[in-house]
PDB file of C-alpha atoms and ligand atoms in Angstrom:
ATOM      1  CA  UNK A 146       9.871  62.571 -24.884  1.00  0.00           C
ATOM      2  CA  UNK A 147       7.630  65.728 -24.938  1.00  0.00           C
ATOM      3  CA  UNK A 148       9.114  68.913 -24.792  1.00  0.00           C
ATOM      4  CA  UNK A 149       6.862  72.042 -23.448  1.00  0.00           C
ATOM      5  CA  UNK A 150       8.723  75.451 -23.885  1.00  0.00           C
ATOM      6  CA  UNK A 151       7.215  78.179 -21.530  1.00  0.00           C
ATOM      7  CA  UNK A 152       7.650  81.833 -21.417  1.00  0.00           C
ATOM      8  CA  UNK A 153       9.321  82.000 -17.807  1.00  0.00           C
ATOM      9  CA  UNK A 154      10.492  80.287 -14.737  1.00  0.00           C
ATOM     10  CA  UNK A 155       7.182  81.047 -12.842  1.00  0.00           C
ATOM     11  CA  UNK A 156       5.562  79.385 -16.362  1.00  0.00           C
ATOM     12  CA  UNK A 157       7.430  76.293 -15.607  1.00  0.00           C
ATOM     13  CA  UNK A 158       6.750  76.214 -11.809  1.00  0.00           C
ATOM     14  CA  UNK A 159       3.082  76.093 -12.358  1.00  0.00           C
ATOM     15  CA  UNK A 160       2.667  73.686 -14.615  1.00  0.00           C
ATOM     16  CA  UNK A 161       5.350  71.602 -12.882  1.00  0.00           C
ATOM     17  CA  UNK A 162       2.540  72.057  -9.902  1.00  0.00           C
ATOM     18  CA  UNK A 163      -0.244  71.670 -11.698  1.00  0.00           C
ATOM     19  CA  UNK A 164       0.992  68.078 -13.315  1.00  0.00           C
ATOM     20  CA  UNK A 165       2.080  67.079  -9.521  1.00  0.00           C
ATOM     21  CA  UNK A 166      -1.958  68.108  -8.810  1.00  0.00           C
ATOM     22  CA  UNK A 167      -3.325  65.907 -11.336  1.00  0.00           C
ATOM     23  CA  UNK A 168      -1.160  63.294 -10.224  1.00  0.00           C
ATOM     24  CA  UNK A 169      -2.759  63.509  -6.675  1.00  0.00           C
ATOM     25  CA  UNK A 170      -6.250  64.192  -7.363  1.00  0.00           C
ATOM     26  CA  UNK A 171      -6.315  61.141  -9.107  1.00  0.00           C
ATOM     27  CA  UNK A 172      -4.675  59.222  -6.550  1.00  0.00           C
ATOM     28  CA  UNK A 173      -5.027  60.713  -2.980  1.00  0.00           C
ATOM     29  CA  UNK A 174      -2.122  58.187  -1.998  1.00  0.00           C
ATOM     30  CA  UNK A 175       0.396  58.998  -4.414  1.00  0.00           C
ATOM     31  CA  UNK A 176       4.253  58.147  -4.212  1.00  0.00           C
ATOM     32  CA  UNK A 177       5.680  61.586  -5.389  1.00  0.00           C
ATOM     33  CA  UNK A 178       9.532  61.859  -6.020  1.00  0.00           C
ATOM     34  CA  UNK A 179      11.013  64.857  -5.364  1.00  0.00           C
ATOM     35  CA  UNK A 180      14.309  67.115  -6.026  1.00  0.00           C
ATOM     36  CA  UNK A 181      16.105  69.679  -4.197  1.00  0.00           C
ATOM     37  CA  UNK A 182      18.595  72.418  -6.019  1.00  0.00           C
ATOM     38  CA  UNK A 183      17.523  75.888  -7.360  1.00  0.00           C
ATOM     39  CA  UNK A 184      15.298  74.856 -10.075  1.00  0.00           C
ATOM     40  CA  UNK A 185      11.892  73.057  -8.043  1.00  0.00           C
ATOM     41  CA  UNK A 186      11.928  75.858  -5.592  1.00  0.00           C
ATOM     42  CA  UNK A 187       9.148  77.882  -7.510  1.00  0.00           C
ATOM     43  CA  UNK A 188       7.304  74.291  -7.846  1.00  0.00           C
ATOM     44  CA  UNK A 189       7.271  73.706  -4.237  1.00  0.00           C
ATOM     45  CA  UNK A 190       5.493  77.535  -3.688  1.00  0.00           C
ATOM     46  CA  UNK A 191       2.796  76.636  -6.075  1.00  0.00           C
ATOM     47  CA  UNK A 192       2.312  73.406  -4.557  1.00  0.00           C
ATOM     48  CA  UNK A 193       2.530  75.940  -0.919  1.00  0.00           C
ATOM     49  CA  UNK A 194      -0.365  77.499  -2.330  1.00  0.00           C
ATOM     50  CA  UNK A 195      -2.619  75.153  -3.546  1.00  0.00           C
ATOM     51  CA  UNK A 196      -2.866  72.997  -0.357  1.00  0.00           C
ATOM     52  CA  UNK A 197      -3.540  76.372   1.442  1.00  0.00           C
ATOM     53  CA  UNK A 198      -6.448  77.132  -0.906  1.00  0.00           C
ATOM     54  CA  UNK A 199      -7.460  73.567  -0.491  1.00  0.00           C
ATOM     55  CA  UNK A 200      -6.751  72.317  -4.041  1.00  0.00           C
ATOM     56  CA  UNK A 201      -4.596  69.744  -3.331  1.00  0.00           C
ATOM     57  CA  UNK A 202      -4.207  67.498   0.097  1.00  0.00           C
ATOM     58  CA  UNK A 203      -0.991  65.902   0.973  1.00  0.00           C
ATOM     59  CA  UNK A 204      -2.691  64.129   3.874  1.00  0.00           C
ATOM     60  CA  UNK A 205      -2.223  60.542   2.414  1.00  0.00           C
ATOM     61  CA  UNK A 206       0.745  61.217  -0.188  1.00  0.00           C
ATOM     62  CA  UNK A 207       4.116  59.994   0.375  1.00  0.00           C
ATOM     63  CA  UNK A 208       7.191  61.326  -0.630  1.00  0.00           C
ATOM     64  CA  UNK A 209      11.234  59.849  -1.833  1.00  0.00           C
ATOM     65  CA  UNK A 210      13.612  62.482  -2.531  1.00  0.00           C
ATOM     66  CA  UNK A 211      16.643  61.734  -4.721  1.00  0.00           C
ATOM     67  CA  UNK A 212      19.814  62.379  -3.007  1.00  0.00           C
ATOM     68  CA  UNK A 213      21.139  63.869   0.422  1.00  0.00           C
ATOM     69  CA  UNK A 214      24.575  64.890   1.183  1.00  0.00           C
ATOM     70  CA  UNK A 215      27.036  62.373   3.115  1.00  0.00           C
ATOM     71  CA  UNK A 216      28.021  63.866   7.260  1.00  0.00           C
ATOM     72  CA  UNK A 217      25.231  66.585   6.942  1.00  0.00           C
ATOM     73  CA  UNK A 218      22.443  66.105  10.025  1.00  0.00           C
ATOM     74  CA  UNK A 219      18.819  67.227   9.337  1.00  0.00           C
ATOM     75  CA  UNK A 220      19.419  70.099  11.405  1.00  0.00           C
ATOM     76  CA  UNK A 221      22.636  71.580   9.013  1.00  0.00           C
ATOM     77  CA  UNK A 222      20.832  74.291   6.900  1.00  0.00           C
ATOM     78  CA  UNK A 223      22.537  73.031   3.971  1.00  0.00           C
ATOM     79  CA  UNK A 224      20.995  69.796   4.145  1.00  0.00           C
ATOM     80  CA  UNK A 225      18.483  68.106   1.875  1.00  0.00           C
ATOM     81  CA  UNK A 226      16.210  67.274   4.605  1.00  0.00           C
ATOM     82  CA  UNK A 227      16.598  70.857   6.091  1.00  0.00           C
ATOM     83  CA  UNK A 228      15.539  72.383   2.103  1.00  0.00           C
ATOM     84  CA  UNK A 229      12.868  70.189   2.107  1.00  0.00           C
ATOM     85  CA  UNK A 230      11.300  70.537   5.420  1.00  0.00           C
ATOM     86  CA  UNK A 231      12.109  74.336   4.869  1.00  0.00           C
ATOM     87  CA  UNK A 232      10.682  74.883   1.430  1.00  0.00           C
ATOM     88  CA  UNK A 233       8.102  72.327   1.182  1.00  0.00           C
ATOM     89  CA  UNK A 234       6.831  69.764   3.967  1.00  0.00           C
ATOM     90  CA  UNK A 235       6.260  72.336   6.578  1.00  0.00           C
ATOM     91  CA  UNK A 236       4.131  74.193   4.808  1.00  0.00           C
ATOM     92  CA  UNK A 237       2.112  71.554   3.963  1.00  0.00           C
ATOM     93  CA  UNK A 238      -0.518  69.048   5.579  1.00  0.00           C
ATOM     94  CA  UNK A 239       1.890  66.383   4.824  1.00  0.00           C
ATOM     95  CA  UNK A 240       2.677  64.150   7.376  1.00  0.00           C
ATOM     96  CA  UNK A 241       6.474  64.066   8.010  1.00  0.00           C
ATOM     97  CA  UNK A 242       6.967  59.970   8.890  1.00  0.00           C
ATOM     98  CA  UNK A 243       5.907  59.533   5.125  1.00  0.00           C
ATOM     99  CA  UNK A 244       8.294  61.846   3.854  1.00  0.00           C
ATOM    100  CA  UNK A 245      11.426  60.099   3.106  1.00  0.00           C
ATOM    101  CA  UNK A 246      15.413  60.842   1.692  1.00  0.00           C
ATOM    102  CA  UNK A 247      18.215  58.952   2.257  1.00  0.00           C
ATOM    103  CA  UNK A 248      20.428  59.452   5.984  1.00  0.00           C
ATOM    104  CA  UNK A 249      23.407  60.923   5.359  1.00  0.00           C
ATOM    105  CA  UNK A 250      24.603  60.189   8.495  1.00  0.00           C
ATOM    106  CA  UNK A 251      23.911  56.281   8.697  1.00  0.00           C
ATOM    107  CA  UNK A 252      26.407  54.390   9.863  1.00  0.00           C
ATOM    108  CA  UNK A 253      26.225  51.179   7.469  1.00  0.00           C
ATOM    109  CA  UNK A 254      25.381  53.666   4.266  1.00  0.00           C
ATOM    110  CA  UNK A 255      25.355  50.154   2.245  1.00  0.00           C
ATOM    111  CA  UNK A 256      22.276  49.100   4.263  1.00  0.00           C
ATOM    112  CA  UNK A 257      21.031  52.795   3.808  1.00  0.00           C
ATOM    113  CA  UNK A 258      21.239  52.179   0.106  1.00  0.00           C
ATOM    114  CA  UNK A 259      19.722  48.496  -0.010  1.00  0.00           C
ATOM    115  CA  UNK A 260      16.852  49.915   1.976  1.00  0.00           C
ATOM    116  CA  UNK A 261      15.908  52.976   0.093  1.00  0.00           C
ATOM    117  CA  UNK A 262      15.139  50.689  -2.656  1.00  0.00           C
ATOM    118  CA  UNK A 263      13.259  48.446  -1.039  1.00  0.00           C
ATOM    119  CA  UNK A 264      11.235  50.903   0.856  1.00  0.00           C
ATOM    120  CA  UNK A 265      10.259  52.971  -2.978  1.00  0.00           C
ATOM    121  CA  UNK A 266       9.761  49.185  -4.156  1.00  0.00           C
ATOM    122  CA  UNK A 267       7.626  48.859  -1.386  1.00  0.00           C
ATOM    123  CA  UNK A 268       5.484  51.664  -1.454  1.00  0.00           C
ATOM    124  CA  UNK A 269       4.455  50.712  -5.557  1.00  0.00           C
ATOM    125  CA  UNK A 270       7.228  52.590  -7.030  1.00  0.00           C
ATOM    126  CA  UNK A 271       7.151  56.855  -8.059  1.00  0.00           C
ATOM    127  CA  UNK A 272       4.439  58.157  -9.608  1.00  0.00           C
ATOM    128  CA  UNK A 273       5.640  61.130 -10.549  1.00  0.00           C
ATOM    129  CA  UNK A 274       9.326  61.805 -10.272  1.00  0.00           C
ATOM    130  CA  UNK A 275      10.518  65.663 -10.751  1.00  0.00           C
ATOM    131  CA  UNK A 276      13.943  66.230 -11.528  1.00  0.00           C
ATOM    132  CA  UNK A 277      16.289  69.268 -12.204  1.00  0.00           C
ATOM    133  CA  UNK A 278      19.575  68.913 -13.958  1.00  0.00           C
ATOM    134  CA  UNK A 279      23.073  69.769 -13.506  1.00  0.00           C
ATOM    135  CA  UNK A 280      24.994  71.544 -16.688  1.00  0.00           C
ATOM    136  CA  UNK A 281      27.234  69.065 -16.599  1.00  0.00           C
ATOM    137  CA  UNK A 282      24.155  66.189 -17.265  1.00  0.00           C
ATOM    138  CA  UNK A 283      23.955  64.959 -13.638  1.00  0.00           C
ATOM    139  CA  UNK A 284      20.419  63.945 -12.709  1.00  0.00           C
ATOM    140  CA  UNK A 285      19.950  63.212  -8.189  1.00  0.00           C
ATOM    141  CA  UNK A 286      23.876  62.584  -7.843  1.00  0.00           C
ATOM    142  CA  UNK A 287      24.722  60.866 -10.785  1.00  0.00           C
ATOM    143  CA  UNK A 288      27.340  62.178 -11.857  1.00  0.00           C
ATOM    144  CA  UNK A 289      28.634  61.852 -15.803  1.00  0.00           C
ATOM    145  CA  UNK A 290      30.853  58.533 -15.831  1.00  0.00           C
ATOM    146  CA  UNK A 291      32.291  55.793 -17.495  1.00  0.00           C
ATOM    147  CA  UNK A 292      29.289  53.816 -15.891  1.00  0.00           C
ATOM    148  CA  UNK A 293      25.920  54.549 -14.366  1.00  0.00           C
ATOM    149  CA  UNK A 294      24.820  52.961 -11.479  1.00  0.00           C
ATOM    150  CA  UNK A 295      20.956  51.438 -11.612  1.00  0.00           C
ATOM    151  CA  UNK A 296      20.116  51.284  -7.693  1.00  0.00           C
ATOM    152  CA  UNK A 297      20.982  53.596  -4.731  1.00  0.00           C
ATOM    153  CA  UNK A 298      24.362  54.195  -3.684  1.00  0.00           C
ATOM    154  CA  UNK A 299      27.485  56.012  -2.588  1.00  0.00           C
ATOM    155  CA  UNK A 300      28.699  58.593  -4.952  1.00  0.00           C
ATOM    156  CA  UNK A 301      31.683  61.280  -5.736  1.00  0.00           C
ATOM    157  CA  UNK A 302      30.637  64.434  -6.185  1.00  0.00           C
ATOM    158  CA  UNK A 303      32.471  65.773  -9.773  1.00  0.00           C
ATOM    159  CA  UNK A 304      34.508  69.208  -9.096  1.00  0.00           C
ATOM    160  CA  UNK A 305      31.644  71.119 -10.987  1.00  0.00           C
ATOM    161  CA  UNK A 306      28.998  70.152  -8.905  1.00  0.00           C
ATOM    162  CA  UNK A 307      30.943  70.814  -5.863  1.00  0.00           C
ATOM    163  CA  UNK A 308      31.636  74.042  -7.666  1.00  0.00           C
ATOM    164  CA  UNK A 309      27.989  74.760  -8.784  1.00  0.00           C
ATOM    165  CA  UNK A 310      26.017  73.904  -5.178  1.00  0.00           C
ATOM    166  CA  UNK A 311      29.210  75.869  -3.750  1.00  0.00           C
ATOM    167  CA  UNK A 312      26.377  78.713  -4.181  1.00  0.00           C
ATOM    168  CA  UNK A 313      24.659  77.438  -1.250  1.00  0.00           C
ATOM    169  CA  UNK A 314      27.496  77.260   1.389  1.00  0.00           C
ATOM    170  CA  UNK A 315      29.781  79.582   3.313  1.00  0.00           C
ATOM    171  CA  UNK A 316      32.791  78.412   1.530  1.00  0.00           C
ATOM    172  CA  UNK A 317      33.630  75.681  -1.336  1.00  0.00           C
ATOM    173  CA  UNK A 318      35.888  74.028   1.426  1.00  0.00           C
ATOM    174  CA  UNK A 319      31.730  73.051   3.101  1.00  0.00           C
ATOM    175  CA  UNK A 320      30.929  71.455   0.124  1.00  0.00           C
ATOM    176  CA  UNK A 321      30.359  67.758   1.099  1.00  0.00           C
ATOM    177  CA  UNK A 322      32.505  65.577  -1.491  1.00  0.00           C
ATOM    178  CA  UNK A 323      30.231  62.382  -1.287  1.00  0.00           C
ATOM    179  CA  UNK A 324      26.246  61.675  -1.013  1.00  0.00           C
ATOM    180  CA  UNK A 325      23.549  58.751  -1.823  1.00  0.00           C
ATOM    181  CA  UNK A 326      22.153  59.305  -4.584  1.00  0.00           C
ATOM    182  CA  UNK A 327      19.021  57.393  -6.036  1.00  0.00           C
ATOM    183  CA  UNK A 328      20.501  55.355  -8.936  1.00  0.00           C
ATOM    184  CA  UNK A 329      19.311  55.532 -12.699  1.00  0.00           C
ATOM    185  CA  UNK A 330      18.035  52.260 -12.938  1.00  0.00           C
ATOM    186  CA  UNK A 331      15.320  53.461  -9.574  1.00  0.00           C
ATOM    187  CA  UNK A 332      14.788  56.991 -11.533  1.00  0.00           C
ATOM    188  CA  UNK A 333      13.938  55.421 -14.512  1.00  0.00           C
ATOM    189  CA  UNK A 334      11.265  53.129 -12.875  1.00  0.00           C
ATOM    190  CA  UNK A 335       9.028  55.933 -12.069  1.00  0.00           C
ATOM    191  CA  UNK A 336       5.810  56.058 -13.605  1.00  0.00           C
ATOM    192  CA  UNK A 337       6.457  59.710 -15.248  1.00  0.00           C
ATOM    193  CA  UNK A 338       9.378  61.892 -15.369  1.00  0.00           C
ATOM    194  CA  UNK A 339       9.197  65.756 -15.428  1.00  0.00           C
ATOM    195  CA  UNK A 340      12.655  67.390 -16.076  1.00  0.00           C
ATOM    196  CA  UNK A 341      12.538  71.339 -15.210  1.00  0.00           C
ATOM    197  CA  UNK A 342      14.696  73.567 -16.365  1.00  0.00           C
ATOM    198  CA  UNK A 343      15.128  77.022 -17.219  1.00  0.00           C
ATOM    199  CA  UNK A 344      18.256  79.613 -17.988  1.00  0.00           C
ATOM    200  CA  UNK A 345      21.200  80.174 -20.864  1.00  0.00           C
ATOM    201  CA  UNK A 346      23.581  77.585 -19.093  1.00  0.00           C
ATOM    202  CA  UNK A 347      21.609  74.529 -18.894  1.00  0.00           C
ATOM    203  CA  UNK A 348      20.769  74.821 -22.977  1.00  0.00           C
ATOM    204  CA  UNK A 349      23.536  72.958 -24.082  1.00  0.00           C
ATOM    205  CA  UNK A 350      23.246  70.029 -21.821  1.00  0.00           C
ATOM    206  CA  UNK A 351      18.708  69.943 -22.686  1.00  0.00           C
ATOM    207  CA  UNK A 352      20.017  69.621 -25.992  1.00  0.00           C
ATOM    208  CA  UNK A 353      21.961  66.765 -25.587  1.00  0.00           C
ATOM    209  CA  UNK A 354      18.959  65.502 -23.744  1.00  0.00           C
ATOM    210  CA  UNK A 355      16.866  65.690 -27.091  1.00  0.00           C
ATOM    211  CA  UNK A 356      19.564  64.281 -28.925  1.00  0.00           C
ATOM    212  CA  UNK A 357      18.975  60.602 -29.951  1.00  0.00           C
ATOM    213  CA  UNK A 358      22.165  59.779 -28.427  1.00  0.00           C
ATOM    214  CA  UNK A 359      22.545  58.300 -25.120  1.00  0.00           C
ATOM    215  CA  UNK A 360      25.985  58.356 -23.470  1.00  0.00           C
ATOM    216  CA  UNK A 361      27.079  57.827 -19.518  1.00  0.00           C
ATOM    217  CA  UNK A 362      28.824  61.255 -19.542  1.00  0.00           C
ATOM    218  CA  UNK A 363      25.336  62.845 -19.477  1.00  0.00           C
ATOM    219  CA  UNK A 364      23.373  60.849 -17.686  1.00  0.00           C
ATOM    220  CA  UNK A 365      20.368  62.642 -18.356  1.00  0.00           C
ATOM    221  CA  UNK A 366      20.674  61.325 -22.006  1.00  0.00           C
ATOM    222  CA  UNK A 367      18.990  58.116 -20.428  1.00  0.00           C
ATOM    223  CA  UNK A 368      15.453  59.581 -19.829  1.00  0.00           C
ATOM    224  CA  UNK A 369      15.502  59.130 -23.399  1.00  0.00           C
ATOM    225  CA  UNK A 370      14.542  55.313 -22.874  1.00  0.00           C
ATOM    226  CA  UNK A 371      11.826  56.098 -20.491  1.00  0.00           C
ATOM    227  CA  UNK A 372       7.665  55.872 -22.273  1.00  0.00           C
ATOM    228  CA  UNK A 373       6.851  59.132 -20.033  1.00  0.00           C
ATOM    229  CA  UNK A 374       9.190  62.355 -19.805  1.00  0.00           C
ATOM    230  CA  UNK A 375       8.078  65.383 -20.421  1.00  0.00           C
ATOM    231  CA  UNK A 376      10.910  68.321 -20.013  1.00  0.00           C
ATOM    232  CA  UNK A 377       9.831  71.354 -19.323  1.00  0.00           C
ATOM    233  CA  UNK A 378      12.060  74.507 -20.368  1.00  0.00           C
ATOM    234  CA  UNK A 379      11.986  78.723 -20.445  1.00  0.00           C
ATOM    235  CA  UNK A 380      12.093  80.582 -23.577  1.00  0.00           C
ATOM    236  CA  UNK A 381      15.626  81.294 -23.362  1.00  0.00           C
ATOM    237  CA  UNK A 382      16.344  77.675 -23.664  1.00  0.00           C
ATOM    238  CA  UNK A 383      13.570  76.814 -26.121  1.00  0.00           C
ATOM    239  CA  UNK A 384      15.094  79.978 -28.388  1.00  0.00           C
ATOM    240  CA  UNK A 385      18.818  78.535 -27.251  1.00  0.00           C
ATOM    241  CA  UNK A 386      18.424  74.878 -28.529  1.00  0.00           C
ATOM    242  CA  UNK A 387      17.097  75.876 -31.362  1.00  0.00           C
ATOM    243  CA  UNK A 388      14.266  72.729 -32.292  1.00  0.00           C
ATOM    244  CA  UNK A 389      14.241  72.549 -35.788  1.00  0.00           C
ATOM    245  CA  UNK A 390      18.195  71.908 -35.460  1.00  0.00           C
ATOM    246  CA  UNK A 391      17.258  68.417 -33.684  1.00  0.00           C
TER     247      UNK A 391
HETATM  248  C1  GLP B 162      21.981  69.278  -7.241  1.00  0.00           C
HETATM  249  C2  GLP B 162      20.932  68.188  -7.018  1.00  0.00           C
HETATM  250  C3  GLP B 162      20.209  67.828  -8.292  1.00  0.00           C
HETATM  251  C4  GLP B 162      19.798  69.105  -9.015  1.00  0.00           C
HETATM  252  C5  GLP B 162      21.006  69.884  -9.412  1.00  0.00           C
HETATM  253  C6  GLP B 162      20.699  71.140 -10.200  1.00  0.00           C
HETATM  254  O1  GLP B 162      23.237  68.788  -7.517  1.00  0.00           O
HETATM  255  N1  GLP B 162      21.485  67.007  -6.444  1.00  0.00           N
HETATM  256  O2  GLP B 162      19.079  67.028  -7.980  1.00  0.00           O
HETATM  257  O3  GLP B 162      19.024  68.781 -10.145  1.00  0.00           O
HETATM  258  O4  GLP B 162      21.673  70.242  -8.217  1.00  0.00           O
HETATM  259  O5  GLP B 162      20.481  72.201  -9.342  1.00  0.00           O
HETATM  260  P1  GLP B 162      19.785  73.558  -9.702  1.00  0.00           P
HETATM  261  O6  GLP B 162      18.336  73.245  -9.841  1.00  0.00           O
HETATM  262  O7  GLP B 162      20.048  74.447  -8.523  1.00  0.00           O
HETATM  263  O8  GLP B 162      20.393  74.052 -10.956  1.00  0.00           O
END
C-alpha cells in the first residue's frame, strides 16, 4: 500500500484527478469505478474542469459506481444516480448509456446483483476504482460484519451509516435502510485502488487501514491484500495517525 499525505482536501482532489487522467490518456476506453459520499466531490470538479479545458475526454470511457440506495428512483435527489448525474456525468462529454450503478428499484434485485457482475466482468474489469470510507470501515455498502460478501448484493445499512449519510436527507426517518452494494471480492478485482480521505474523524479508522491486520469489522482492512492501493489523506490525518507509530 502507498500512502501520499497532502496538505488539504483540494490537494487530494487533484491528484485523485490527475491519477483518474493518466488512467485515461493511456487508455481512451477505460472502465473507471466510481464513489458517491462527501469525500470524491472535489475529484469530480477537477475532473469538471479538465474535460472543459480539453485535457481529458470521457467520450469512450465507461463508468460502474459502487452502491445505490434500495426504493430511491433516479429522479429522488438523494439518489446515487441523481449525485452522479448532478456532480459529474452532466458536466461531462460522457455518454450516459455507458455510465452504469446498480437499480435500486429492480424488481428481482438478485438478478440486479448477478448482472452487475457480469456486466464489470464483461467490460474487462475496473481500471481504476476510487473509493471513500466510512468511520466505521465501510467501503461501497459493506458494512463491518462477521462476514464480507465477495460479489454484488443486498445489504443492511449499520445505524451509523444511516446516521452519518442522515446529513444528506430531510430527516433520519428518509434514510433508506437497505442498498446493493458492489461486494469486496468485485472491489478488490480492480486494477488499482485509490482510497481518499481527509478530516480528524476518519484517522482512526486509515489507521487501522495501515495496520497489518485485516479483520471483517473494517472492511477496508482488506485493501491491504490488493498489489495496487494507494490512499490518499490531508495533513490532519497524516499528523493524526501518526506514521512512525505503524
Ligand atoms: C457512503 C457511500 C460510501 C462512502 C461513504 C463515506 O456510505 N456508500 O461509498 O465512501 O459514504 O462518505 P463521505 O465521503 O461523505 O464521508
Amino acid at each position: 500500500m502507498k500512502l501520499i499525505i497532502v496538505e488539504n482536501y483540494e490537494e487530494i482532489s487533484k491528484l485523485a484527478a490527475i491519477n483518474i487522467k493518466d488512467v485515461i490518456n493511456k487508455n481512451p476506453n477505460a472502465i473507471l469505478g466510481l464513489a458517491t459520499g462527501g469525500t470524491p466531490l472535489g475529484t469530480y470538479k477537477e475532473l469538471i474542469k479538465m474535460n472543459k479545458e480539453n485535457e481529458i475526454d470521457f467520450s469512450k470511457v465507461t463508468t460502474v459506481n459502487l452502491d445505490e440506495y434500495i426504493g430511491l428512483s433516479e429522479r429522488n435527489t438523494q439518489s446515487y444516480r441523481y449525485f452522479m448525474n448532478e456532480n459529474l456525468f452532466n458536466h461531462v462529454n460522457i455518454k450516459k448509456e455507458n455510465t452504469f450503478i446498480p437499480n435500486g428499484l429492480a424488481k428481482d434485485i438478485q438478478e440486479e446483483t448477478n448482472n452487475y457482475d457480469k456486466k464489470i466482468d464483461e467490460l474487462g474489469g475496473i481500471d481504476i476504482q476510487i473509493l471513500g470510507i466510512g468511520t466505521n470501515g465501510h467501503i461501497a455498502f459493506n458494512e463491518p460484519s462477521d462476514f464480507l460478501i465477495s460479489g454484488t448484493h443486498l445489504t443492511d445499512l449499520t445505524q451509523s451509516t444511516i446516521n452519518a449519510n442522515s446529513r444528506f436527507f430531510n430527516s433520519i426517518d428518509e434514510v433508506p435502510k437497505t442498498a446493493i452494494t458492489m461486494g469486496l471480492g468485485q472491489i478488490m478485482k480492480s486494477k488499482k485502488i485509490l482510497l481518499l480521505a481527509h478530516g480528524e474523524n476518519k484517522a482512526e479508522v486509515i489507521k487501522e487501514v495501515l495496520s497489518g491486520n485485516i479483520t471483517s469489522k473494517n472492511p477496508a482492512t482488506m485493501l491491504q491484500m490488493h498489489k495496487d492501493v494507494t490512499i490518499i489523506v490531508d495533513r490532519t490525518i497524516g499528523d493524526l495517525i501518526k506514521i512512525t507509530d505503524i
